[in-house]
mmCIF file of C-alpha atoms in Angstrom:
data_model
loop_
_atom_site.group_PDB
_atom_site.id
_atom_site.type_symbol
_atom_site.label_atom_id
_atom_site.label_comp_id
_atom_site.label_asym_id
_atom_site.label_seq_id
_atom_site.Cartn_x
_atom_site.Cartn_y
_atom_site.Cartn_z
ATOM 1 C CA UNK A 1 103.849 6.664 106.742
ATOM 2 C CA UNK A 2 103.143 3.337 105.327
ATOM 3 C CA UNK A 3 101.782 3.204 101.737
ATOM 4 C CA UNK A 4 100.044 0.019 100.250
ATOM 5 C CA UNK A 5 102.095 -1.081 97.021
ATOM 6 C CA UNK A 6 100.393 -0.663 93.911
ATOM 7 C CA UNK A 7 97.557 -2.899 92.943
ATOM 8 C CA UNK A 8 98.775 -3.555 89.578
ATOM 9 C CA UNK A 9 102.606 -2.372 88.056
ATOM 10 C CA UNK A 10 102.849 -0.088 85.838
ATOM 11 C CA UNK A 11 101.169 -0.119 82.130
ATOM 12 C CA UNK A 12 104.120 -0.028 80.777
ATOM 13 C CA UNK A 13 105.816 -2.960 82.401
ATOM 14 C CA UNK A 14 103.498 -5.572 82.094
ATOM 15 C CA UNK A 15 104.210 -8.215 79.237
ATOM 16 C CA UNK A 16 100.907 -7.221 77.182
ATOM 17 C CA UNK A 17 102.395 -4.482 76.204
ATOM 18 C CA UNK A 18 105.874 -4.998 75.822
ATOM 19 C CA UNK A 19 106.785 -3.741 71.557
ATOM 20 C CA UNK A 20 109.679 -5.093 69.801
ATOM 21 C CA UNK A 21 112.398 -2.341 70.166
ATOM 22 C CA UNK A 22 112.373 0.884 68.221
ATOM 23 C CA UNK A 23 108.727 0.578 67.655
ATOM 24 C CA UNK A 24 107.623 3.510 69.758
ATOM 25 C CA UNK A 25 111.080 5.423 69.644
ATOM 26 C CA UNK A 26 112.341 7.165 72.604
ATOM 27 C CA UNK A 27 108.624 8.423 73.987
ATOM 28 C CA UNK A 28 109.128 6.809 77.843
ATOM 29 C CA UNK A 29 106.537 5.099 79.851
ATOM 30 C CA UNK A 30 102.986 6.275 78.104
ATOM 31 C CA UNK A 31 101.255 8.890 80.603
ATOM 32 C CA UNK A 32 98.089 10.418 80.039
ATOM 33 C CA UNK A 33 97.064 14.143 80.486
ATOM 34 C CA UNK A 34 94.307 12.991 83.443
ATOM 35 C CA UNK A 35 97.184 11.646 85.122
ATOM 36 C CA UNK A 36 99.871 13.811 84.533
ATOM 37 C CA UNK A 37 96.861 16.594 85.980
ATOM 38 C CA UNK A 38 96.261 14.448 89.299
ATOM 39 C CA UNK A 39 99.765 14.273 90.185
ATOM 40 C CA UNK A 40 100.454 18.390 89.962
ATOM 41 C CA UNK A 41 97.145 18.893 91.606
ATOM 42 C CA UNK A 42 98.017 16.486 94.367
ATOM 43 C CA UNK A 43 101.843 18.475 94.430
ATOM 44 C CA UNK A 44 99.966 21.693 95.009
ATOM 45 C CA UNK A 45 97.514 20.017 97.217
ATOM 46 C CA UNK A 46 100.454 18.990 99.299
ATOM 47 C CA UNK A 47 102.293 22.223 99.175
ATOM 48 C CA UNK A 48 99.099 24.307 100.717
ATOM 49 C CA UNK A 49 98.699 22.023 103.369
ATOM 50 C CA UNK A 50 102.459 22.202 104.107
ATOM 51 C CA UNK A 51 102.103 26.206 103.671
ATOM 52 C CA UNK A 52 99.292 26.403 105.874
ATOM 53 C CA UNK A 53 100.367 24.297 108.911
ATOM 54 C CA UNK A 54 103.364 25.989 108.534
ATOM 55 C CA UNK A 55 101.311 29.052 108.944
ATOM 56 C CA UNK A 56 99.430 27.844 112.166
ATOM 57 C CA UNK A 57 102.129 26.694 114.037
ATOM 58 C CA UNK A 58 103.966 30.009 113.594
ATOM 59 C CA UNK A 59 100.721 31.935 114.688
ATOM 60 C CA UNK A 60 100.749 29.487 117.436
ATOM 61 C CA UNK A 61 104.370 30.256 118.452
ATOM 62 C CA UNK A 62 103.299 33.615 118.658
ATOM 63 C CA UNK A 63 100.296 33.655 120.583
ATOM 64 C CA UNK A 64 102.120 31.814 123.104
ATOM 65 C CA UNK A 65 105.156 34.168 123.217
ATOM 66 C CA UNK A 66 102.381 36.912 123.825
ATOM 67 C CA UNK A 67 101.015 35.068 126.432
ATOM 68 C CA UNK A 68 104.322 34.361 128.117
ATOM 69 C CA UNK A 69 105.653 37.710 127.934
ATOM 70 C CA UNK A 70 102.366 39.299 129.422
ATOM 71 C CA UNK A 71 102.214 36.687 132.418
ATOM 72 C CA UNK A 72 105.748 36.299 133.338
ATOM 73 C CA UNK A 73 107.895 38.824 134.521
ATOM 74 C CA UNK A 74 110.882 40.187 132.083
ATOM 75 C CA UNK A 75 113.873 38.330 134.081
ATOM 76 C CA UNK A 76 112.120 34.949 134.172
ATOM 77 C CA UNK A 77 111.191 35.599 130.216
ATOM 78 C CA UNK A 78 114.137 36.510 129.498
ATOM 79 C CA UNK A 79 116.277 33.826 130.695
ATOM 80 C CA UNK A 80 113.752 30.846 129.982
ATOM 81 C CA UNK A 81 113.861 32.252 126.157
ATOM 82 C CA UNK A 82 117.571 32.247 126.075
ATOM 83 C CA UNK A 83 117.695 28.424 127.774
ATOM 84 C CA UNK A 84 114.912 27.037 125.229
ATOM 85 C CA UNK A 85 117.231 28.830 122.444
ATOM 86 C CA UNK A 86 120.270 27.145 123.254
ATOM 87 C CA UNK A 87 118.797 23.658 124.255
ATOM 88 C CA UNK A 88 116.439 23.932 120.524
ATOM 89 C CA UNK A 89 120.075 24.280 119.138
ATOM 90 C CA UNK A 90 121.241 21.394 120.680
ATOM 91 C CA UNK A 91 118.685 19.310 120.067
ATOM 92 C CA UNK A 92 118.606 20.316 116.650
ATOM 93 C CA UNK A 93 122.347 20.173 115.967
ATOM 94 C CA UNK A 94 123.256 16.342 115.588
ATOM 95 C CA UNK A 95 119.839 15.702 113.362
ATOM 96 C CA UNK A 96 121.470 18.645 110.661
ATOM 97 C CA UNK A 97 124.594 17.288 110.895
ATOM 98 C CA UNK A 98 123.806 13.948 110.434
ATOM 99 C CA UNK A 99 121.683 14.775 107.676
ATOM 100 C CA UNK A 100 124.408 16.810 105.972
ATOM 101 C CA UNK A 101 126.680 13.732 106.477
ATOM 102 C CA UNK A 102 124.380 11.263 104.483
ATOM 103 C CA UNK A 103 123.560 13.683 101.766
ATOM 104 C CA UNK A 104 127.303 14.204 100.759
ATOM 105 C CA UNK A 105 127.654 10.555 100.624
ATOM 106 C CA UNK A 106 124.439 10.333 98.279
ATOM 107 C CA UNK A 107 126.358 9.687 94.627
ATOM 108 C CA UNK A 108 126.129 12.873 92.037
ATOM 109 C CA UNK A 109 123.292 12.351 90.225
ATOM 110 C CA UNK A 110 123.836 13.365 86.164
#
């Protein structure tokens, strides 16, 4: 997903309102309550919508599995599930690993 940079930077980084040092004490970049309440109402946005497809594609799964289980006969179910099983691990294998690789060589944050 490509995201368009910022219009403007930051309030707190532009020369108009940089303050000789010690002026403001050790408050951080200035953020207002409106703000501060669009960004956890966009996090929770973003975690129902994650919940729900999550949701739907499980109900999905389901469905399906009912489907295939009614229409097919039990020896053709059975070893189909077991071969899309193993080849799901497979696939899925290298991605975790490499994953796991690059986040042990991410530096310890303190």
């Amino acid at each position: 997903f490509a995201h368009a940079p910022p219009e403007h930077p930051a309030p707190w980084c532009s020369p108009a309102s940089v303050e000789p040092m010690g002026s403001r004490g050790d408050q951080g970049p200035p953020q207002s309550a409106p703000e501060a309440n669009g960004v956890i109402t966009r996090a929770f946005d973003g975690i129902a919508a994650l919940v729900g497809v999550s949701l739907l594609c499980r109900l999905c799964s389901f469905g399906f599995n009912i489907c295939a289980a009614r229409f097919v006969s039990q020896a053709s179910y059975g070893v189909s599930f077991v071969s899309l099983q193993l080849l799901n691990s497979l696939a899925l294998f290298p991605l975790k690993e490499a994953f796991r690789r690059a986040a042990m060589r991410l530096p310890a944050s303190e």
